mmCIF file of C-alpha atoms in Angstrom:
data_model
loop_
_atom_site.group_PDB
_atom_site.id
_atom_site.type_symbol
_atom_site.label_atom_id
_atom_site.label_comp_id
_atom_site.label_asym_id
_atom_site.label_seq_id
_atom_site.Cartn_x
_atom_site.Cartn_y
_atom_site.Cartn_z
ATOM 1 C CA MET A 1 -0.245 -0.020 -0.287
ATOM 2 C CA SER A 2 1.198 3.702 -0.365
ATOM 3 C CA ALA A 3 2.439 5.958 2.474
ATOM 4 C CA GLY A 4 -0.856 7.820 1.966
ATOM 5 C CA ALA A 5 -3.039 4.703 2.741
ATOM 6 C CA LEU A 6 -0.603 3.896 5.731
ATOM 7 C CA ASP A 7 -1.008 7.275 7.009
ATOM 8 C CA ALA A 8 -4.869 6.852 6.393
ATOM 9 C CA LEU A 9 -4.907 3.739 8.588
ATOM 10 C CA ALA A 10 -2.767 5.130 11.312
ATOM 11 C CA ARG A 11 -5.123 7.709 11.692
ATOM 12 C CA LEU A 12 -8.180 5.749 12.170
ATOM 13 C CA ASP A 13 -6.320 3.587 14.166
ATOM 14 C CA GLU A 14 -5.628 6.755 16.621
ATOM 15 C CA THR A 15 -9.103 7.834 16.551
ATOM 16 C CA LEU A 16 -10.598 4.633 16.878
ATOM 17 C CA ARG A 17 -8.313 4.617 20.420
ATOM 18 C CA ARG A 18 -8.728 8.097 21.301
ATOM 19 C CA ASP A 19 -12.844 8.813 20.667
ATOM 20 C CA VAL A 20 -14.456 5.464 19.586
ATOM 21 C CA ARG A 21 -13.372 2.654 22.258
ATOM 22 C CA PRO A 22 -14.499 4.705 25.477
ATOM 23 C CA LEU A 23 -18.097 4.739 24.028
ATOM 24 C CA LEU A 24 -18.450 1.109 23.558
ATOM 25 C CA ASN A 25 -18.804 -0.190 27.116
ATOM 26 C CA ASP A 26 -22.162 1.703 27.746
ATOM 27 C CA ALA A 27 -22.628 1.125 24.440
ATOM 28 C CA TRP A 28 -23.044 -2.888 24.730
ATOM 29 C CA GLU A 29 -25.225 -2.172 27.802
ATOM 30 C CA THR A 30 -27.410 0.213 26.452
ATOM 31 C CA ALA A 31 -27.559 -1.525 23.441
ATOM 32 C CA THR A 32 -26.809 1.270 21.597
ATOM 33 C CA MET A 33 -25.110 2.766 18.808
ATOM 34 C CA PRO A 34 -23.464 6.138 19.642
ATOM 35 C CA ASP A 35 -23.438 9.371 17.782
ATOM 36 C CA GLY A 36 -20.253 9.941 18.506
ATOM 37 C CA ILE A 37 -19.117 7.027 16.440
ATOM 38 C CA LEU A 38 -19.824 7.509 13.441
ATOM 39 C CA GLY A 39 -19.342 11.575 14.106
ATOM 40 C CA ALA A 40 -15.667 10.457 15.015
ATOM 41 C CA LEU A 41 -15.334 8.178 11.784
ATOM 42 C CA VAL A 42 -17.221 10.118 8.853
ATOM 43 C CA PRO A 43 -14.885 13.486 8.880
ATOM 44 C CA LEU A 44 -11.484 11.147 8.612
ATOM 45 C CA ASP A 45 -13.047 10.428 4.915
ATOM 46 C CA LEU A 46 -12.282 6.939 4.875
ATOM 47 C CA MET A 47 -13.694 5.908 1.887
ATOM 48 C CA GLN A 48 -11.347 8.727 -0.099
ATOM 49 C CA PRO A 49 -8.664 9.559 2.153
ATOM 50 C CA ARG A 50 -6.236 11.936 1.189
ATOM 51 C CA GLY A 51 -3.043 11.197 -0.413
ATOM 52 C CA VAL A 52 -4.773 8.173 -1.296
ATOM 53 C CA SER A 53 -5.807 7.483 -5.046
ATOM 54 C CA ALA A 54 -9.317 6.678 -6.551
ATOM 55 C CA ASP A 55 -8.197 3.607 -7.615
ATOM 56 C CA GLU A 56 -6.376 2.719 -4.478
ATOM 57 C CA ALA A 57 -9.245 3.730 -2.026
ATOM 58 C CA ARG A 58 -11.638 1.813 -3.961
ATOM 59 C CA SER A 59 -9.366 -1.669 -3.998
ATOM 60 C CA SER A 60 -10.142 -4.570 -2.045
ATOM 61 C CA MET A 61 -6.446 -4.338 -0.134
ATOM 62 C CA PHE A 62 -7.472 -0.933 1.060
ATOM 63 C CA SER A 63 -10.976 -1.772 1.848
ATOM 64 C CA GLY A 64 -9.945 -5.015 3.579
ATOM 65 C CA PHE A 65 -7.458 -3.363 5.918
ATOM 66 C CA ARG A 66 -9.865 -0.292 6.825
ATOM 67 C CA THR A 67 -12.560 -3.103 7.850
ATOM 68 C CA TYR A 68 -9.517 -4.696 10.042
ATOM 69 C CA VAL A 69 -8.551 -1.820 11.859
ATOM 70 C CA LEU A 70 -12.299 -0.983 12.664
ATOM 71 C CA ALA A 71 -12.891 -5.016 13.513
ATOM 72 C CA ARG A 72 -10.112 -5.202 15.499
ATOM 73 C CA THR A 73 -11.969 -2.381 17.947
ATOM 74 C CA ASP A 74 -15.233 -3.314 17.917
ATOM 75 C CA VAL A 75 -17.621 -5.423 14.855
ATOM 76 C CA SER A 76 -20.047 -3.504 15.557
ATOM 77 C CA VAL A 77 -18.457 -0.385 14.851
ATOM 78 C CA ALA A 78 -16.865 -2.410 11.539
ATOM 79 C CA THR A 79 -20.431 -3.542 10.583
ATOM 80 C CA VAL A 80 -21.849 -0.048 10.853
ATOM 81 C CA TYR A 81 -19.145 1.221 8.362
ATOM 82 C CA ASN A 82 -19.354 -1.024 6.187
ATOM 83 C CA ALA A 83 -23.177 -0.753 5.994
ATOM 84 C CA GLN A 84 -22.518 2.332 4.274
ATOM 85 C CA SER A 85 -18.975 1.764 2.456
ATOM 86 C CA GLY A 86 -19.445 -1.691 1.222
ATOM 87 C CA LEU A 87 -23.235 -3.120 1.435
ATOM 88 C CA PHE A 88 -24.972 0.460 0.063
ATOM 89 C CA ARG A 89 -22.093 1.485 -1.903
ATOM 90 C CA ALA A 90 -21.958 -1.286 -3.611
ATOM 91 C CA ALA A 91 -25.629 -1.694 -4.081
ATOM 92 C CA VAL A 92 -25.445 1.943 -5.763
ATOM 93 C CA ARG A 93 -21.929 1.412 -7.733
ATOM 94 C CA LEU A 94 -22.654 -1.970 -9.510
ATOM 95 C CA GLY A 95 -26.525 -2.314 -9.023
ATOM 96 C CA GLY A 96 -26.946 1.465 -10.600
ATOM 97 C CA SER A 97 -26.672 2.893 -14.184
ATOM 98 C CA ALA A 98 -23.369 4.625 -15.216
ATOM 99 C CA GLU A 99 -25.267 8.096 -14.159
ATOM 100 C CA GLN A 100 -27.043 6.925 -11.077
ATOM 101 C CA ALA A 101 -23.788 5.565 -9.617
ATOM 102 C CA ASP A 102 -22.088 9.345 -10.611
ATOM 103 C CA GLU A 103 -25.268 10.730 -8.870
ATOM 104 C CA LEU A 104 -25.097 9.427 -5.658
ATOM 105 C CA ASP A 105 -21.717 7.998 -4.859
ATOM 106 C CA PRO A 106 -19.937 11.507 -3.644
ATOM 107 C CA LEU A 107 -22.925 11.648 -1.204
ATOM 108 C CA ILE A 108 -22.455 7.728 0.037
ATOM 109 C CA ARG A 109 -18.826 8.468 0.488
ATOM 110 C CA THR A 110 -19.326 11.656 2.230
ATOM 111 C CA PHE A 111 -22.320 9.885 4.428
ATOM 112 C CA GLY A 112 -24.339 12.796 3.146
ATOM 113 C CA LEU A 113 -26.960 10.097 2.023
ATOM 114 C CA LYS A 114 -27.120 7.073 4.413
ATOM 115 C CA GLY A 115 -28.651 3.899 3.819
ATOM 116 C CA VAL A 116 -28.766 0.267 4.159
ATOM 117 C CA PHE A 117 -28.457 -3.156 2.046
ATOM 118 C CA ALA A 118 -31.787 -4.954 2.737
ATOM 119 C CA LEU A 119 -31.977 -8.457 1.033
ATOM 120 C CA THR A 120 -32.565 -10.879 4.167
ATOM 121 C CA GLU A 121 -36.335 -11.531 5.143
ATOM 122 C CA PRO A 122 -37.891 -12.836 8.333
ATOM 123 C CA ASP A 123 -38.705 -16.562 6.133
ATOM 124 C CA HIS A 124 -35.209 -16.454 3.760
ATOM 125 C CA GLY A 125 -32.177 -16.429 4.458
ATOM 126 C CA SER A 126 -29.887 -18.999 3.416
ATOM 127 C CA ASP A 127 -32.465 -19.771 0.680
ATOM 128 C CA VAL A 128 -33.523 -16.068 -0.090
ATOM 129 C CA ALA A 129 -31.877 -16.633 -4.055
ATOM 130 C CA GLY A 130 -34.904 -18.701 -4.578
ATOM 131 C CA GLY A 131 -37.619 -17.916 -1.889
ATOM 132 C CA LEU A 132 -37.453 -13.851 -2.137
ATOM 133 C CA ALA A 133 -40.836 -12.903 -1.219
ATOM 134 C CA THR A 134 -40.658 -9.114 -1.200
ATOM 135 C CA SER A 135 -42.847 -8.225 -4.479
ATOM 136 C CA ALA A 136 -42.765 -5.401 -6.427
ATOM 137 C CA ARG A 137 -45.461 -4.184 -8.993
ATOM 138 C CA ARG A 138 -44.846 -1.310 -11.392
ATOM 139 C CA ASP A 139 -47.865 1.110 -11.626
ATOM 140 C CA GLY A 140 -47.077 4.069 -14.142
ATOM 141 C CA ASP A 141 -44.045 5.668 -13.002
ATOM 142 C CA GLU A 142 -43.948 4.292 -9.540
ATOM 143 C CA TRP A 143 -43.853 0.626 -7.969
ATOM 144 C CA ILE A 144 -45.620 -0.562 -4.876
ATOM 145 C CA ILE A 145 -43.203 -2.846 -2.858
ATOM 146 C CA ASP A 146 -44.725 -5.302 -0.328
ATOM 147 C CA GLY A 147 -42.615 -7.423 2.055
ATOM 148 C CA ALA A 148 -40.408 -7.589 4.788
ATOM 149 C CA LYS A 149 -37.101 -7.532 5.368
ATOM 150 C CA ARG A 150 -34.998 -8.663 8.853
ATOM 151 C CA TRP A 151 -31.917 -8.154 10.174
ATOM 152 C CA ILE A 152 -31.077 -4.427 8.451
ATOM 153 C CA GLY A 153 -28.190 -3.246 10.097
ATOM 154 C CA GLY A 154 -28.567 0.664 10.632
ATOM 155 C CA ALA A 155 -32.302 1.030 9.072
ATOM 156 C CA ALA A 156 -33.776 3.511 11.566
ATOM 157 C CA ALA A 157 -30.886 5.475 10.910
ATOM 158 C CA ALA A 158 -30.668 5.161 6.757
ATOM 159 C CA ASP A 159 -32.021 7.667 4.439
ATOM 160 C CA LYS A 160 -32.543 5.242 1.563
ATOM 161 C CA LEU A 161 -33.328 1.637 1.754
ATOM 162 C CA ALA A 162 -32.099 -0.735 -1.009
ATOM 163 C CA ILE A 163 -34.675 -3.066 -0.614
ATOM 164 C CA PHE A 164 -34.685 -6.358 -3.059
ATOM 165 C CA ALA A 165 -38.116 -7.143 -4.662
ATOM 166 C CA ARG A 166 -39.491 -9.833 -7.059
ATOM 167 C CA ASP A 167 -41.010 -8.069 -9.720
ATOM 168 C CA VAL A 168 -44.280 -9.638 -10.380
ATOM 169 C CA ALA A 169 -44.534 -9.297 -14.192
ATOM 170 C CA ASP A 170 -41.681 -11.412 -15.016
ATOM 171 C CA GLY A 171 -40.294 -13.010 -11.275
ATOM 172 C CA GLU A 172 -37.047 -11.201 -11.693
ATOM 173 C CA VAL A 173 -34.962 -9.687 -8.687
ATOM 174 C CA LYS A 174 -34.689 -6.073 -8.831
ATOM 175 C CA LEU A 175 -33.328 -3.569 -6.762
ATOM 176 C CA PHE A 176 -34.865 -0.001 -5.410
ATOM 177 C CA LEU A 177 -33.971 3.075 -2.909
ATOM 178 C CA VAL A 178 -36.829 3.120 -0.959
ATOM 179 C CA ASP A 179 -37.058 6.641 1.228
ATOM 180 C CA ARG A 180 -36.863 5.042 5.106
ATOM 181 C CA GLU A 181 -39.804 7.761 6.290
ATOM 182 C CA ALA A 182 -42.130 6.637 2.735
ATOM 183 C CA PRO A 183 -46.374 5.877 3.668
ATOM 184 C CA GLY A 184 -46.212 2.121 4.146
ATOM 185 C CA VAL A 185 -42.468 1.589 5.531
ATOM 186 C CA THR A 186 -42.691 0.930 8.985
ATOM 187 C CA ILE A 187 -39.204 0.191 11.085
ATOM 188 C CA ASP A 188 -38.662 -2.225 14.644
ATOM 189 C CA ILE A 189 -35.911 -2.660 16.494
ATOM 190 C CA ILE A 190 -34.700 -6.178 17.098
ATOM 191 C CA GLN A 191 -34.504 -6.584 20.794
ATOM 192 C CA GLY A 192 -33.066 -8.973 22.914
ATOM 193 C CA LYS A 193 -29.486 -9.648 21.061
ATOM 194 C CA VAL A 194 -25.990 -11.177 22.735
ATOM 195 C CA SER A 195 -24.041 -10.141 19.404
ATOM 196 C CA LEU A 196 -23.399 -7.241 17.615
ATOM 197 C CA ARG A 197 -25.551 -5.077 21.003
ATOM 198 C CA PRO A 198 -24.625 -1.290 19.931
ATOM 199 C CA MET A 199 -25.221 -2.123 16.164
ATOM 200 C CA GLN A 200 -29.185 -1.506 15.727
ATOM 201 C CA ASN A 201 -30.251 -4.384 12.836
ATOM 202 C CA ALA A 202 -34.125 -3.965 12.305
ATOM 203 C CA VAL A 203 -37.518 -5.203 10.474
ATOM 204 C CA ILE A 204 -38.748 -3.828 7.834
ATOM 205 C CA THR A 205 -42.375 -4.009 6.906
ATOM 206 C CA LEU A 206 -43.435 -2.209 3.376
ATOM 207 C CA ASP A 207 -46.859 -2.342 2.681
ATOM 208 C CA GLY A 208 -47.751 -0.527 -0.779
ATOM 209 C CA ALA A 209 -44.627 1.583 -0.414
ATOM 210 C CA ARG A 210 -44.352 3.378 -3.662
ATOM 211 C CA VAL A 211 -40.937 4.322 -5.420
ATOM 212 C CA SER A 212 -39.984 6.057 -8.374
ATOM 213 C CA GLU A 213 -38.426 4.536 -11.241
ATOM 214 C CA ARG A 214 -35.780 7.023 -10.724
ATOM 215 C CA TRP A 215 -34.708 5.260 -7.432
ATOM 216 C CA ARG A 216 -34.326 1.687 -9.425
ATOM 217 C CA MET A 217 -31.451 0.323 -9.663
ATOM 218 C CA GLN A 218 -30.931 0.342 -13.575
ATOM 219 C CA ASN A 219 -28.161 -2.845 -13.596
ATOM 220 C CA VAL A 220 -30.555 -5.127 -11.238
ATOM 221 C CA ASN A 221 -32.374 -7.404 -13.242
ATOM 222 C CA SER A 222 -32.014 -10.672 -12.115
ATOM 223 C CA TRP A 223 -30.643 -13.075 -9.541
ATOM 224 C CA ARG A 224 -27.384 -13.137 -11.450
ATOM 225 C CA ASP A 225 -27.113 -9.128 -11.149
ATOM 226 C CA VAL A 226 -27.412 -9.938 -7.310
ATOM 227 C CA ALA A 227 -24.979 -12.343 -6.972
ATOM 228 C CA GLY A 228 -22.106 -10.195 -8.792
ATOM 229 C CA ILE A 229 -22.845 -7.685 -6.056
ATOM 230 C CA LEU A 230 -23.138 -9.936 -3.282
ATOM 231 C CA ARG A 231 -19.635 -11.380 -4.336
ATOM 232 C CA THR A 232 -17.921 -8.398 -3.419
ATOM 233 C CA MET A 233 -19.079 -8.802 0.160
ATOM 234 C CA ARG A 234 -17.964 -11.625 1.462
ATOM 235 C CA SER A 235 -14.205 -10.768 1.485
ATOM 236 C CA ASP A 236 -15.441 -7.543 3.819
ATOM 237 C CA VAL A 237 -16.457 -10.745 6.456
ATOM 238 C CA ALA A 238 -12.892 -12.261 5.844
ATOM 239 C CA TRP A 239 -11.498 -9.028 6.786
ATOM 240 C CA ILE A 240 -13.966 -8.762 10.057
ATOM 241 C CA ALA A 241 -13.224 -12.076 11.338
ATOM 242 C CA ALA A 242 -9.375 -11.692 11.120
ATOM 243 C CA GLY A 243 -9.933 -8.573 13.118
ATOM 244 C CA LEU A 244 -11.874 -9.264 15.830
ATOM 245 C CA GLN A 245 -9.416 -11.979 16.296
ATOM 246 C CA ALA A 246 -6.442 -9.564 16.171
ATOM 247 C CA GLY A 247 -8.520 -7.657 18.404
ATOM 248 C CA ALA A 248 -9.477 -10.539 21.421
ATOM 249 C CA LEU A 249 -5.225 -11.360 20.960
ATOM 250 C CA GLU A 250 -4.583 -8.114 21.598
ATOM 251 C CA ALA A 251 -6.795 -8.098 24.566
ATOM 252 C CA ALA A 252 -6.247 -10.828 26.105
ATOM 253 C CA VAL A 253 -2.013 -10.487 26.001
ATOM 254 C CA LYS A 254 -2.377 -7.194 27.937
ATOM 255 C CA TYR A 255 -4.923 -8.938 30.830
ATOM 256 C CA VAL A 256 -2.312 -11.869 30.888
ATOM 257 C CA ARG A 257 0.483 -9.726 31.354
ATOM 258 C CA SER A 258 -0.843 -7.934 34.651
ATOM 259 C CA ARG A 259 -3.328 -10.501 36.518
ATOM 260 C CA GLU A 260 -1.043 -12.582 38.973
ATOM 261 C CA GLN A 261 -2.190 -15.714 40.487
ATOM 262 C CA PHE A 262 0.275 -18.118 42.475
ATOM 263 C CA GLY A 263 2.357 -15.107 43.356
ATOM 264 C CA ARG A 264 3.145 -14.138 39.263
ATOM 265 C CA PRO A 265 2.048 -12.857 35.980
ATOM 266 C CA ILE A 266 -0.134 -15.637 34.210
ATOM 267 C CA GLY A 267 0.976 -14.719 31.383
ATOM 268 C CA GLY A 268 4.138 -17.210 32.410
ATOM 269 C CA PHE A 269 2.339 -20.148 32.916
ATOM 270 C CA GLN A 270 2.392 -22.695 29.785
ATOM 271 C CA LEU A 271 -1.588 -23.775 29.575
ATOM 272 C CA VAL A 272 -1.654 -19.700 28.528
ATOM 273 C CA GLN A 273 0.916 -19.510 26.190
ATOM 274 C CA GLU A 274 0.132 -22.082 24.366
ATOM 275 C CA LYS A 275 -3.666 -21.011 24.084
ATOM 276 C CA LEU A 276 -2.210 -17.181 23.601
ATOM 277 C CA ALA A 277 -0.061 -19.071 20.666
ATOM 278 C CA ARG A 278 -2.760 -20.807 18.845
ATOM 279 C CA MET A 279 -4.758 -17.365 19.073
ATOM 280 C CA LEU A 280 -1.982 -15.987 16.926
ATOM 281 C CA GLY A 281 -1.719 -18.751 14.330
ATOM 282 C CA ASN A 282 -5.597 -18.244 13.693
ATOM 283 C CA ALA A 283 -5.220 -14.600 13.352
ATOM 284 C CA VAL A 284 -2.130 -14.246 11.651
ATOM 285 C CA SER A 285 -3.917 -17.275 9.019
ATOM 286 C CA SER A 286 -6.923 -15.794 8.736
ATOM 287 C CA LEU A 287 -5.677 -12.270 7.882
ATOM 288 C CA GLY A 288 -3.128 -14.056 5.495
ATOM 289 C CA MET A 289 -6.008 -15.400 3.705
ATOM 290 C CA ALA A 290 -8.132 -12.487 3.898
ATOM 291 C CA VAL A 291 -5.034 -10.647 2.259
ATOM 292 C CA GLN A 292 -5.293 -13.727 -0.577
ATOM 293 C CA LEU A 293 -8.305 -12.752 -1.267
ATOM 294 C CA SER A 294 -8.110 -8.979 -1.981
ATOM 295 C CA ALA A 295 -4.560 -9.463 -3.704
ATOM 296 C CA ARG A 296 -6.524 -12.018 -6.375
ATOM 297 C CA GLN A 297 -9.650 -9.702 -6.347
ATOM 298 C CA ASP A 298 -7.532 -6.390 -7.324
ATOM 299 C CA ALA A 299 -5.986 -8.625 -9.780
ATOM 300 C CA GLY A 300 -9.647 -8.618 -11.607
ATOM 301 C CA GLU A 301 -10.163 -12.513 -10.157
ATOM 302 C CA TRP A 302 -13.310 -12.475 -8.821
ATOM 303 C CA SER A 303 -14.588 -16.431 -7.519
ATOM 304 C CA ASP A 304 -17.476 -17.256 -5.243
ATOM 305 C CA THR A 305 -15.630 -20.236 -4.157
ATOM 306 C CA ASN A 306 -12.068 -18.127 -2.870
ATOM 307 C CA SER A 307 -15.078 -15.598 -1.211
ATOM 308 C CA ALA A 308 -16.585 -18.366 -0.052
ATOM 309 C CA LEU A 309 -13.740 -20.001 1.452
ATOM 310 C CA ALA A 310 -12.133 -17.078 3.182
ATOM 311 C CA LYS A 311 -15.604 -16.803 4.536
ATOM 312 C CA MET A 312 -16.134 -20.338 5.909
ATOM 313 C CA GLN A 313 -12.316 -20.735 7.317
ATOM 314 C CA THR A 314 -11.710 -17.487 9.154
ATOM 315 C CA SER A 315 -14.980 -17.306 10.699
ATOM 316 C CA LEU A 316 -14.656 -20.805 12.045
ATOM 317 C CA MET A 317 -11.245 -20.009 12.943
ATOM 318 C CA ALA A 318 -12.547 -16.653 14.600
ATOM 319 C CA ARG A 319 -14.729 -18.911 16.998
ATOM 320 C CA GLU A 320 -11.803 -20.555 18.009
ATOM 321 C CA THR A 321 -9.925 -17.946 18.815
ATOM 322 C CA VAL A 322 -12.399 -15.797 20.878
ATOM 323 C CA ALA A 323 -13.285 -19.192 22.776
ATOM 324 C CA LEU A 324 -9.263 -19.097 23.847
ATOM 325 C CA GLY A 325 -9.281 -15.912 24.495
ATOM 326 C CA ARG A 326 -12.250 -15.903 27.152
ATOM 327 C CA GLU A 327 -10.463 -19.298 28.853
ATOM 328 C CA VAL A 328 -7.417 -17.174 29.421
ATOM 329 C CA LEU A 329 -9.331 -14.471 31.192
ATOM 330 C CA GLY A 330 -11.142 -16.771 33.800
ATOM 331 C CA GLY A 331 -14.394 -15.510 35.007
ATOM 332 C CA ASN A 332 -13.173 -11.850 33.897
ATOM 333 C CA GLY A 333 -13.212 -12.929 30.292
ATOM 334 C CA ILE A 334 -17.092 -12.536 30.384
ATOM 335 C CA LEU A 335 -17.128 -8.711 31.584
ATOM 336 C CA LEU A 336 -16.729 -6.028 29.128
ATOM 337 C CA GLU A 337 -13.935 -3.916 31.088
ATOM 338 C CA HIS A 338 -11.600 -6.640 29.275
ATOM 339 C CA ASP A 339 -12.851 -6.169 25.693
ATOM 340 C CA VAL A 340 -12.722 -9.771 25.173
ATOM 341 C CA ALA A 341 -16.115 -10.982 26.313
ATOM 342 C CA ARG A 342 -17.519 -8.461 23.085
ATOM 343 C CA PHE A 343 -15.242 -10.350 20.796
ATOM 344 C CA PHE A 344 -16.599 -13.563 21.931
ATOM 345 C CA ALA A 345 -20.113 -12.440 21.733
ATOM 346 C CA ASP A 346 -19.918 -11.162 18.029
ATOM 347 C CA ALA A 347 -17.604 -14.035 16.466
ATOM 348 C CA GLU A 348 -21.391 -16.019 16.299
ATOM 349 C CA ALA A 349 -22.780 -13.154 14.750
ATOM 350 C CA VAL A 350 -19.618 -13.000 11.801
ATOM 351 C CA TYR A 351 -19.848 -16.816 11.813
ATOM 352 C CA SER A 352 -23.548 -16.670 10.251
ATOM 353 C CA TYR A 353 -23.848 -13.648 8.463
ATOM 354 C CA GLU A 354 -22.825 -13.095 5.202
ATOM 355 C CA GLY A 355 -23.298 -16.997 4.508
ATOM 356 C CA THR A 356 -23.680 -19.723 7.242
ATOM 357 C CA HIS A 357 -20.543 -21.905 7.313
ATOM 358 C CA GLU A 358 -22.780 -24.364 6.008
ATOM 359 C CA ILE A 359 -23.767 -22.380 2.905
ATOM 360 C CA ASN A 360 -20.832 -21.532 2.269
ATOM 361 C CA SER A 361 -18.796 -25.315 2.633
ATOM 362 C CA LEU A 362 -21.639 -26.128 -0.484
ATOM 363 C CA ILE A 363 -20.123 -23.271 -2.318
ATOM 364 C CA VAL A 364 -17.036 -24.847 -2.193
ATOM 365 C CA GLY A 365 -17.725 -28.773 -2.467
ATOM 366 C CA ARG A 366 -19.545 -27.619 -5.295
ATOM 367 C CA ALA A 367 -16.276 -26.322 -6.599
ATOM 368 C CA LEU A 368 -14.342 -29.425 -5.863
ATOM 369 C CA THR A 369 -17.253 -32.054 -7.080
ATOM 370 C CA GLY A 370 -18.506 -30.198 -9.865
ATOM 371 C CA ALA A 371 -22.062 -31.590 -7.972
ATOM 372 C CA SER A 372 -23.837 -29.245 -6.204
ATOM 373 C CA ALA A 373 -25.367 -30.556 -2.720
ATOM 374 C CA PHE A 374 -27.921 -27.300 -2.484
ATOM 375 C CA VAL A 375 -31.767 -28.720 -2.283
#
């Protein structure tokens, strides 16, 4: 990466430690996303930092390391930023026409237009490709949208909701940017989560919501087009899985250097060091896989199999890494004040979102055998 990119990441890390980290424990206790988090991050202009070329800023490698640094602090922080910089931005840049992308991308980059990516439904997660039930019906120069979306992070604070719906006329999936405050749109925050607590996930209900043809993204006209957008997103999750492991390891090492038992720091015990070494092995392996995936993508090789393998394996290793970290801290491993508890809980969400372990395994298995095991 260029010197400008490295400087941007260093400024991000400093901002996270100084301005964001002190907000996290209360955010977890209250299950809210403080305004101060995006308030600290948006001025950094991380989607186009100063001293970084437009091409490098859009590269998978730079966005990957940006995600890594965010997730090393907190997965909810990485997720809320990536909801805008990754999912929503990709929906517009890849799903919109050239004119739509040119008009909207500068607003998205600066958070002048905030949006979310709404694909998953209450009854369709892993099978959303064939089961997507939200419908769109053309009515003159408008579309009427009916249905529901679930697990949509940041929906309550968005300006536009990127809604994927099936056109009743041809049965194909299309993409619409629906105004969050449009008549017929209801947003309910999901309560009772034990992972990603600060992230405000929501259920979106659409009952006759109307949207102009102007806000239909012109380059999404089938599931194949949707899959092309999703292919770019699984690499982000691999970077999140790598970042959260780095954060858990950092917190565990800090703890064992100061915690004393039997008259000396527990960092000197063999069993503790063995666990830390395994955590480091997983973290480094995950980072290496994420870097290799991004390098291939920046070289023009966009592979569903590669993305699925990276997401599958890094999130699997993340589960083990955070469990080892919690073990090292003993009973204190469930307290927010020592940080590991946040990563421990969030690894479960990362293991499941953007394609479960099983679904990603089947994508890889299909590539290995030539036979699809999907129902």
